[in-house]
mmCIF file of C-alpha atoms and ligand atoms in Angstrom:
data_model
loop_
_atom_site.group_PDB
_atom_site.id
_atom_site.type_symbol
_atom_site.label_atom_id
_atom_site.label_comp_id
_atom_site.label_asym_id
_atom_site.label_seq_id
_atom_site.Cartn_x
_atom_site.Cartn_y
_atom_site.Cartn_z
ATOM 1 C CA MET A 1 48.685 -39.360 18.283
ATOM 2 C CA ARG A 2 47.805 -35.761 18.997
ATOM 3 C CA GLN A 3 49.308 -33.998 21.977
ATOM 4 C CA ALA A 4 48.648 -30.477 23.161
ATOM 5 C CA GLN A 5 50.161 -28.440 25.958
ATOM 6 C CA VAL A 6 49.491 -24.914 27.131
ATOM 7 C CA TYR A 7 52.174 -23.050 29.085
ATOM 8 C CA ARG A 8 51.932 -19.864 31.110
ATOM 9 C CA TRP A 9 54.928 -17.549 31.463
ATOM 10 C CA GLN A 10 55.969 -14.189 32.813
ATOM 11 C CA LEU A 11 58.884 -12.026 31.693
ATOM 12 C CA PRO A 12 60.242 -8.943 33.450
ATOM 13 C CA LEU A 13 59.996 -5.765 31.388
ATOM 14 C CA ASP A 14 62.326 -2.836 31.259
ATOM 15 C CA ALA A 15 61.486 -0.341 34.030
ATOM 16 C CA GLY A 16 60.234 2.279 31.602
ATOM 17 C CA VAL A 17 57.412 0.511 29.752
ATOM 18 C CA VAL A 18 54.328 2.701 30.059
ATOM 19 C CA LEU A 19 51.191 1.722 28.151
ATOM 20 C CA ARG A 20 48.114 3.934 28.182
ATOM 21 C CA ASP A 21 49.129 5.608 31.445
ATOM 22 C CA ARG A 22 49.953 2.376 33.210
ATOM 23 C CA ARG A 23 53.415 1.077 33.946
ATOM 24 C CA LEU A 24 53.819 -2.539 32.910
ATOM 25 C CA LYS A 25 56.358 -4.372 35.050
ATOM 26 C CA THR A 26 55.955 -7.796 33.492
ATOM 27 C CA ARG A 27 54.688 -9.285 30.258
ATOM 28 C CA ASP A 28 52.483 -12.279 30.904
ATOM 29 C CA GLY A 29 51.318 -14.737 28.316
ATOM 30 C CA LEU A 30 50.714 -18.273 27.139
ATOM 31 C CA PHE A 31 52.244 -20.602 24.594
ATOM 32 C CA VAL A 32 50.362 -23.420 22.981
ATOM 33 C CA HIS A 33 52.299 -26.428 21.653
ATOM 34 C CA LEU A 34 50.559 -28.833 19.289
ATOM 35 C CA GLN A 35 52.073 -32.125 18.137
ATOM 36 C CA ASP A 36 50.685 -34.544 15.585
ATOM 37 C CA ALA A 37 52.251 -37.277 13.464
ATOM 38 C CA GLY A 38 55.833 -36.124 14.016
ATOM 39 C CA CYS A 39 55.005 -32.460 13.273
ATOM 40 C CA GLU A 40 54.689 -29.622 15.781
ATOM 41 C CA GLY A 41 53.532 -26.050 16.011
ATOM 42 C CA TRP A 42 53.831 -23.283 18.583
ATOM 43 C CA GLY A 43 51.711 -20.199 19.102
ATOM 44 C CA GLU A 44 51.767 -17.281 21.522
ATOM 45 C CA ILE A 45 48.714 -15.859 23.263
ATOM 46 C CA SER A 46 49.522 -12.665 25.133
ATOM 47 C CA PRO A 47 46.685 -10.145 25.408
ATOM 48 C CA LEU A 48 48.149 -6.667 25.860
ATOM 49 C CA PRO A 49 46.820 -4.831 28.937
ATOM 50 C CA GLY A 50 45.206 -1.535 27.953
ATOM 51 C CA PHE A 51 44.871 -2.639 24.311
ATOM 52 C CA SER A 52 43.258 -6.105 24.335
ATOM 53 C CA GLN A 53 39.622 -6.437 25.366
ATOM 54 C CA GLU A 54 40.214 -9.855 26.906
ATOM 55 C CA THR A 55 42.240 -10.610 30.029
ATOM 56 C CA LEU A 56 44.936 -13.267 30.146
ATOM 57 C CA ASP A 57 42.731 -15.432 32.388
ATOM 58 C CA GLU A 58 39.888 -15.292 29.857
ATOM 59 C CA ALA A 59 42.268 -16.162 27.025
ATOM 60 C CA GLN A 60 43.716 -18.999 29.108
ATOM 61 C CA GLN A 61 40.289 -20.547 29.677
ATOM 62 C CA ALA A 62 39.520 -20.460 25.965
ATOM 63 C CA VAL A 63 42.921 -21.806 24.893
ATOM 64 C CA VAL A 64 42.976 -24.621 27.450
ATOM 65 C CA ALA A 65 39.466 -25.766 26.413
ATOM 66 C CA TRP A 66 40.347 -25.617 22.710
ATOM 67 C CA ALA A 67 43.676 -27.450 23.182
ATOM 68 C CA ARG A 68 42.053 -30.207 25.300
ATOM 69 C CA ALA A 69 39.399 -30.795 22.651
ATOM 70 C CA TRP A 70 42.008 -30.746 19.867
ATOM 71 C CA SER A 71 44.143 -33.385 21.607
ATOM 72 C CA GLU A 72 41.023 -35.570 21.815
ATOM 73 C CA GLY A 73 40.564 -35.371 18.064
ATOM 74 C CA GLN A 74 37.951 -32.598 17.837
ATOM 75 C CA LEU A 75 38.510 -29.473 15.789
ATOM 76 C CA LEU A 76 36.510 -26.738 17.487
ATOM 77 C CA PRO A 77 36.191 -23.344 15.802
ATOM 78 C CA LEU A 78 38.890 -20.946 17.008
ATOM 79 C CA PRO A 79 37.884 -18.891 20.061
ATOM 80 C CA GLU A 80 36.454 -15.400 19.440
ATOM 81 C CA LEU A 81 39.074 -13.731 21.654
ATOM 82 C CA PRO A 82 41.617 -12.199 19.232
ATOM 83 C CA SER A 83 44.788 -13.155 21.131
ATOM 84 C CA ALA A 84 43.582 -16.759 21.514
ATOM 85 C CA ALA A 85 42.518 -17.040 17.867
ATOM 86 C CA PHE A 86 45.850 -15.603 16.731
ATOM 87 C CA GLY A 87 48.073 -17.883 18.844
ATOM 88 C CA LEU A 88 46.108 -21.041 18.050
ATOM 89 C CA SER A 89 46.035 -20.275 14.327
ATOM 90 C CA CYS A 90 49.822 -19.763 14.347
ATOM 91 C CA ALA A 91 50.339 -23.115 16.084
ATOM 92 C CA LEU A 92 48.089 -24.820 13.518
ATOM 93 C CA ALA A 93 49.874 -23.057 10.646
ATOM 94 C CA GLU A 94 53.280 -24.222 11.916
ATOM 95 C CA LEU A 95 51.945 -27.730 12.362
ATOM 96 C CA GLN A 96 50.557 -27.757 8.813
ATOM 97 C CA ASN A 97 53.622 -26.008 7.447
ATOM 98 C CA THR A 98 51.617 -23.116 6.014
ATOM 99 C CA LEU A 99 53.452 -20.302 7.806
ATOM 100 C CA PRO A 100 56.573 -19.726 5.694
ATOM 101 C CA GLN A 101 59.926 -19.776 7.512
ATOM 102 C CA ALA A 102 61.445 -16.752 5.737
ATOM 103 C CA ALA A 103 61.310 -13.747 8.051
ATOM 104 C CA ASP A 104 61.754 -9.979 7.871
ATOM 105 C CA TYR A 105 63.828 -9.161 10.934
ATOM 106 C CA ARG A 106 64.253 -5.500 10.015
ATOM 107 C CA ALA A 107 62.235 -3.224 12.235
ATOM 108 C CA ALA A 108 61.428 0.455 12.271
ATOM 109 C CA MET A 109 63.516 1.699 15.203
ATOM 110 C CA LEU A 110 61.315 2.582 18.154
ATOM 111 C CA CYS A 111 62.608 5.816 19.659
ATOM 112 C CA ALA A 112 62.075 6.740 23.262
ATOM 113 C CA GLY A 113 63.832 8.934 25.740
ATOM 114 C CA ASP A 114 66.043 11.930 25.258
ATOM 115 C CA PRO A 115 65.966 13.274 21.670
ATOM 116 C CA ASP A 116 69.607 14.360 22.017
ATOM 117 C CA ASP A 117 70.649 10.723 22.386
ATOM 118 C CA LEU A 118 68.662 9.784 19.290
ATOM 119 C CA PHE A 119 70.549 11.772 16.694
ATOM 120 C CA ALA A 120 73.706 9.656 16.721
ATOM 121 C CA THR A 121 71.760 6.369 16.717
ATOM 122 C CA LEU A 122 69.472 7.478 13.897
ATOM 123 C CA ALA A 123 72.259 8.949 11.814
ATOM 124 C CA ALA A 124 74.098 5.612 12.051
ATOM 125 C CA LEU A 125 71.081 3.446 11.059
ATOM 126 C CA PRO A 126 72.016 1.213 8.135
ATOM 127 C CA GLY A 127 69.796 0.923 5.046
ATOM 128 C CA GLU A 128 66.362 2.488 4.899
ATOM 129 C CA LYS A 129 66.260 4.992 7.761
ATOM 130 C CA VAL A 130 62.823 4.650 9.301
ATOM 131 C CA ALA A 131 62.124 5.355 12.942
ATOM 132 C CA LYS A 132 58.989 5.417 15.046
ATOM 133 C CA VAL A 133 58.473 8.175 17.582
ATOM 134 C CA LYS A 134 55.691 8.367 20.158
ATOM 135 C CA VAL A 135 53.999 11.739 20.318
ATOM 136 C CA GLY A 136 51.143 12.971 22.490
ATOM 137 C CA LEU A 137 52.846 12.123 25.773
ATOM 138 C CA TYR A 138 54.184 15.629 26.366
ATOM 139 C CA GLU A 139 53.231 19.078 25.115
ATOM 140 C CA ALA A 140 52.213 19.007 21.442
ATOM 141 C CA VAL A 141 54.558 21.901 20.762
ATOM 142 C CA ARG A 142 57.509 19.955 22.155
ATOM 143 C CA ASP A 143 56.578 16.966 19.978
ATOM 144 C CA GLY A 144 56.453 19.220 16.931
ATOM 145 C CA MET A 145 59.862 20.671 17.681
ATOM 146 C CA VAL A 146 61.468 17.254 18.218
ATOM 147 C CA VAL A 147 60.041 15.913 14.950
ATOM 148 C CA ASN A 148 61.125 19.009 13.081
ATOM 149 C CA LEU A 149 64.622 18.830 14.529
ATOM 150 C CA LEU A 150 65.035 15.141 13.690
ATOM 151 C CA LEU A 151 63.879 15.607 10.089
ATOM 152 C CA GLU A 152 66.005 18.701 9.704
ATOM 153 C CA SER A 153 69.207 17.096 10.983
ATOM 154 C CA ILE A 154 68.987 13.724 9.184
ATOM 155 C CA ASP A 155 67.949 14.319 5.627
ATOM 156 C CA ASP A 156 67.266 10.714 4.610
ATOM 157 C CA LEU A 157 65.214 9.944 7.709
ATOM 158 C CA HIS A 158 61.528 9.015 7.452
ATOM 159 C CA LEU A 159 59.422 9.014 10.584
ATOM 160 C CA ARG A 160 56.420 7.032 11.692
ATOM 161 C CA LEU A 161 54.682 8.881 14.494
ATOM 162 C CA ASP A 162 52.081 7.559 16.893
ATOM 163 C CA ALA A 163 49.796 9.727 19.020
ATOM 164 C CA ASN A 164 47.537 6.886 20.231
ATOM 165 C CA ARG A 165 44.506 9.203 19.928
ATOM 166 C CA ALA A 166 45.942 11.611 22.482
ATOM 167 C CA TRP A 167 45.178 14.947 20.834
ATOM 168 C CA THR A 168 42.236 17.281 20.608
ATOM 169 C CA PRO A 169 42.024 18.989 17.185
ATOM 170 C CA LEU A 170 43.657 22.060 18.731
ATOM 171 C CA LYS A 171 46.621 20.142 20.130
ATOM 172 C CA ALA A 172 47.068 18.319 16.815
ATOM 173 C CA GLN A 173 47.170 21.676 15.054
ATOM 174 C CA GLN A 174 49.721 22.981 17.565
ATOM 175 C CA PHE A 175 51.892 19.988 16.722
ATOM 176 C CA ALA A 176 51.562 20.463 12.974
ATOM 177 C CA LYS A 177 52.375 24.163 13.226
ATOM 178 C CA TYR A 178 55.893 23.348 14.359
ATOM 179 C CA VAL A 179 56.693 20.883 11.579
ATOM 180 C CA ASN A 180 58.162 22.649 8.585
ATOM 181 C CA PRO A 181 55.832 22.003 5.595
ATOM 182 C CA ASP A 182 58.882 20.949 3.545
ATOM 183 C CA TYR A 183 59.505 18.039 5.910
ATOM 184 C CA ARG A 184 55.945 16.768 6.146
ATOM 185 C CA SER A 185 56.382 14.366 3.260
ATOM 186 C CA ARG A 186 59.054 12.570 5.318
ATOM 187 C CA ILE A 187 56.469 11.772 7.948
ATOM 188 C CA ALA A 188 55.619 8.369 6.502
ATOM 189 C CA PHE A 189 52.477 8.479 8.622
ATOM 190 C CA LEU A 190 51.102 9.631 11.937
ATOM 191 C CA GLU A 191 49.071 6.927 13.700
ATOM 192 C CA GLU A 192 45.774 7.981 15.250
ATOM 193 C CA PRO A 193 46.376 11.683 15.949
ATOM 194 C CA CYS A 194 43.004 12.532 17.512
ATOM 195 C CA LYS A 195 40.426 11.093 19.845
ATOM 196 C CA THR A 196 37.923 10.499 17.030
ATOM 197 C CA ARG A 197 38.351 9.232 13.464
ATOM 198 C CA GLU A 198 36.548 12.308 12.110
ATOM 199 C CA ASP A 199 38.984 14.662 13.839
ATOM 200 C CA SER A 200 41.958 12.624 12.604
ATOM 201 C CA LEU A 201 40.659 12.743 9.024
ATOM 202 C CA ALA A 202 40.151 16.501 9.254
ATOM 203 C CA PHE A 203 43.700 16.882 10.608
ATOM 204 C CA ALA A 204 45.117 14.924 7.652
ATOM 205 C CA ARG A 205 43.186 17.031 5.146
ATOM 206 C CA GLU A 206 44.147 20.313 6.763
ATOM 207 C CA THR A 207 47.842 19.629 7.350
ATOM 208 C CA GLY A 208 48.799 17.336 4.464
ATOM 209 C CA ILE A 209 50.287 14.922 7.020
ATOM 210 C CA THR A 210 49.435 11.321 6.101
ATOM 211 C CA ILE A 211 47.702 9.420 8.867
ATOM 212 C CA ALA A 212 47.435 5.710 9.670
ATOM 213 C CA TRP A 213 44.799 3.671 11.476
ATOM 214 C CA ASP A 214 45.788 1.359 14.313
ATOM 215 C CA GLU A 215 43.258 1.486 17.199
ATOM 216 C CA SER A 216 40.474 2.308 14.693
ATOM 217 C CA LEU A 217 40.790 -1.119 13.063
ATOM 218 C CA ARG A 218 39.227 -2.504 16.254
ATOM 219 C CA ASP A 219 36.266 -0.109 16.265
ATOM 220 C CA GLU A 220 32.966 -1.930 15.835
ATOM 221 C CA ASP A 221 31.961 0.265 12.884
ATOM 222 C CA PHE A 222 35.343 0.346 11.093
ATOM 223 C CA ARG A 223 35.203 -0.448 7.363
ATOM 224 C CA PHE A 224 38.040 -0.571 4.859
ATOM 225 C CA GLU A 225 37.332 2.310 2.484
ATOM 226 C CA ALA A 226 39.388 4.879 0.597
ATOM 227 C CA GLN A 227 39.728 8.020 2.714
ATOM 228 C CA GLU A 228 41.595 11.186 1.849
ATOM 229 C CA GLY A 229 44.763 11.550 3.926
ATOM 230 C CA VAL A 230 44.909 7.934 5.107
ATOM 231 C CA GLY A 231 48.039 6.213 3.812
ATOM 232 C CA ALA A 232 48.565 3.188 6.012
ATOM 233 C CA VAL A 233 47.120 0.697 8.439
ATOM 234 C CA VAL A 234 49.020 -0.821 11.329
ATOM 235 C CA ILE A 235 47.914 -4.381 11.950
ATOM 236 C CA LYS A 236 48.656 -5.946 15.321
ATOM 237 C CA PRO A 237 47.771 -9.624 14.887
ATOM 238 C CA THR A 238 47.483 -10.302 18.643
ATOM 239 C CA LEU A 239 44.717 -7.684 18.758
ATOM 240 C CA THR A 240 43.170 -8.733 15.440
ATOM 241 C CA GLY A 241 42.493 -12.451 15.606
ATOM 242 C CA SER A 242 43.281 -15.518 13.513
ATOM 243 C CA LEU A 243 45.925 -15.545 10.786
ATOM 244 C CA GLN A 244 43.040 -15.810 8.325
ATOM 245 C CA LYS A 245 41.525 -12.586 9.641
ATOM 246 C CA VAL A 246 44.938 -10.908 9.459
ATOM 247 C CA GLN A 247 45.256 -12.058 5.832
ATOM 248 C CA GLN A 248 41.798 -10.680 5.023
ATOM 249 C CA GLN A 249 42.614 -7.291 6.544
ATOM 250 C CA VAL A 250 45.954 -7.122 4.738
ATOM 251 C CA ALA A 251 44.230 -7.897 1.425
ATOM 252 C CA ALA A 252 41.448 -5.331 2.023
ATOM 253 C CA ALA A 253 43.960 -2.597 2.862
ATOM 254 C CA LYS A 254 46.238 -3.442 -0.070
ATOM 255 C CA ALA A 255 43.273 -3.319 -2.435
ATOM 256 C CA LEU A 256 42.833 0.329 -1.392
ATOM 257 C CA GLY A 257 46.508 1.031 -2.080
ATOM 258 C CA LEU A 258 47.329 1.464 1.615
ATOM 259 C CA THR A 259 50.685 0.599 3.175
ATOM 260 C CA VAL A 260 50.246 -2.278 5.599
ATOM 261 C CA VAL A 261 52.545 -2.476 8.610
ATOM 262 C CA ILE A 262 52.570 -5.652 10.686
ATOM 263 C CA SER A 263 53.209 -4.500 14.222
ATOM 264 C CA SER A 264 54.069 -5.903 17.606
ATOM 265 C CA SER A 265 51.815 -6.047 20.656
ATOM 266 C CA ILE A 266 54.971 -6.545 22.739
ATOM 267 C CA GLU A 267 55.053 -10.302 22.279
ATOM 268 C CA SER A 268 57.924 -12.456 23.549
ATOM 269 C CA SER A 269 60.708 -13.340 21.111
ATOM 270 C CA LEU A 270 58.719 -16.432 20.088
ATOM 271 C CA GLY A 271 55.686 -14.421 18.985
ATOM 272 C CA LEU A 272 57.850 -11.666 17.573
ATOM 273 C CA THR A 273 59.783 -14.027 15.288
ATOM 274 C CA GLN A 274 56.442 -15.371 14.034
ATOM 275 C CA LEU A 275 55.336 -11.796 13.299
ATOM 276 C CA ALA A 276 58.572 -11.295 11.352
ATOM 277 C CA ARG A 277 57.607 -14.351 9.282
ATOM 278 C CA ILE A 278 54.062 -13.068 8.795
ATOM 279 C CA ALA A 279 55.468 -9.701 7.660
ATOM 280 C CA ALA A 280 57.838 -11.325 5.137
ATOM 281 C CA TRP A 281 54.940 -13.401 3.837
ATOM 282 C CA LEU A 282 52.055 -10.895 3.724
ATOM 283 C CA THR A 283 53.732 -7.470 3.524
ATOM 284 C CA PRO A 284 57.046 -8.028 1.739
ATOM 285 C CA GLY A 285 58.896 -4.782 1.114
ATOM 286 C CA THR A 286 57.302 -2.889 4.018
ATOM 287 C CA LEU A 287 59.342 -2.458 7.155
ATOM 288 C CA PRO A 288 57.390 -4.109 9.990
ATOM 289 C CA GLY A 289 56.888 -2.404 13.366
ATOM 290 C CA LEU A 290 58.589 -5.017 15.495
ATOM 291 C CA ASP A 291 61.245 -3.144 17.460
ATOM 292 C CA THR A 292 59.940 -4.059 20.904
ATOM 293 C CA LEU A 293 62.167 -6.894 22.124
ATOM 294 C CA HIS A 294 64.494 -4.431 23.866
ATOM 295 C CA LEU A 295 61.595 -3.572 26.208
ATOM 296 C CA MET A 296 62.070 -7.039 27.749
ATOM 297 C CA LYS A 297 64.804 -8.457 29.917
ATOM 298 C CA ALA A 298 64.871 -11.898 28.281
ATOM 299 C CA GLN A 299 63.842 -13.865 25.213
ATOM 300 C CA LEU A 300 61.794 -17.058 25.322
ATOM 301 C CA LEU A 301 62.465 -20.328 23.440
ATOM 302 C CA ARG A 302 63.226 -18.749 20.054
ATOM 303 C CA ARG A 303 65.903 -16.158 19.442
ATOM 304 C CA TRP A 304 65.552 -12.896 17.588
ATOM 305 C CA PRO A 305 68.721 -12.656 15.468
ATOM 306 C CA ASP A 306 71.414 -10.377 16.899
ATOM 307 C CA SER A 307 69.655 -9.806 20.216
ATOM 308 C CA ASP A 308 71.998 -10.009 23.222
ATOM 309 C CA LEU A 309 69.192 -10.790 25.659
ATOM 310 C CA PRO A 310 69.417 -14.196 27.364
ATOM 311 C CA CYS A 311 67.060 -16.764 25.866
ATOM 312 C CA LEU A 312 65.099 -18.614 28.566
ATOM 313 C CA GLN A 313 64.018 -22.178 27.918
ATOM 314 C CA MET A 314 61.252 -24.641 28.809
ATOM 315 C CA ASP A 315 62.091 -24.723 32.543
ATOM 316 C CA VAL A 316 60.581 -21.235 33.074
ATOM 317 C CA LEU A 317 57.258 -22.252 31.520
ATOM 318 C CA GLU A 318 54.390 -23.452 33.719
ATOM 319 C CA PRO A 319 52.487 -26.317 32.021
ATOM 320 C CA LEU A 320 48.717 -26.033 32.463
ATOM 321 C CA LEU A 321 47.517 -29.377 31.056
HETATM 322 O O1 164 B 401 54.381 -0.424 15.736
HETATM 323 C C1 164 B 401 55.575 -0.421 16.105
HETATM 324 O O2 164 B 401 56.507 0.011 15.395
HETATM 325 C C2 164 B 401 55.978 -0.969 17.434
HETATM 326 C C3 164 B 401 54.859 -1.322 18.361
HETATM 327 C C4 164 B 401 54.193 -0.126 18.984
HETATM 328 O O3 164 B 401 54.526 0.999 18.678
HETATM 329 C C5 164 B 401 53.140 -0.337 19.937
HETATM 330 C C6 164 B 401 52.865 -1.606 20.397
HETATM 331 C C7 164 B 401 51.916 -1.804 21.413
HETATM 332 C C8 164 B 401 51.329 -0.744 22.031
HETATM 333 C C9 164 B 401 51.777 0.633 21.794
HETATM 334 O O4 164 B 401 52.737 0.973 22.740
HETATM 335 C C10 164 B 401 52.371 0.854 20.404
HETATM 336 C C11 164 B 401 51.289 1.322 19.450
HETATM 337 O O5 164 B 401 50.340 1.967 19.903
HETATM 338 O O6 164 B 401 51.333 1.099 18.247
HETATM 339 MG MG1 MG B 402 49.867 2.581 17.289
#
């Protein structure tokens, strides 16, 4: 007999998590748990404030209705809301054993805070040294100097940068001016430098710095096409939709020869470990962008290997059905 449950949860975040100018104090989300004929599957639905179009309450309504119908034997189409479609499709994939267990728990180190503190940590990174640095939060010139300094001091370091569309063309140029042309090839990519796609493309052409699309993938008029200066796409499944849609986007990007990075939308450890499995499955060989667990004060139900954070269990979940 089929059984479905939807749980709501809330986790405290580290004091310093700022997203699109707003400070996030907690991460709120849902889990769905499906059981059928001795098999089970879990999925996480946690729209990211400032990034997702839908609110958690809207996602909850859609997920509860879908799960109720499913437990009564109906198979409704997945909801349109990306976070809901993603979480439900993961639960179904676990239930049907189509989401492989093997996971890629490596993550490009997310750097924040004082650059002076970063050198030692980065220099000591084992294996492929890839770090992600946010730019566009301070003066573009300061960003340029920090990036230059990091690449200068650690000669096997590659950086992923992310401006979240913060710059005007002028500011982007000010940034680029400070990065020694010899080091630019070690900028693996710079996500979304400018406010518009046209300006970002012009920046890539003019500076030789490879750019990546993240926010643009959610633009109504976005199409996968070869574009000079674009080297990668960053796919955030919680913002994209069902696993099937994620697979389609990965395939379309790969067909253009682009690097595809599966990235976190600050999911709990349960969602994050599923993303590590999706990365191992769909983008083997590319370091995923999943270094966000340390932004939280606890894990939930499933552990991320080597994390020291306490792992909270079922008793903190609020059942909704
Ligand atoms: O992509 C990564 O390496 C980590 C995730 C990450 O950088 C982000 C997750 C969610 C919102 C943003 O703060 C940021 C991004 O814009 O890509
Ligand atoms: Mg980004």
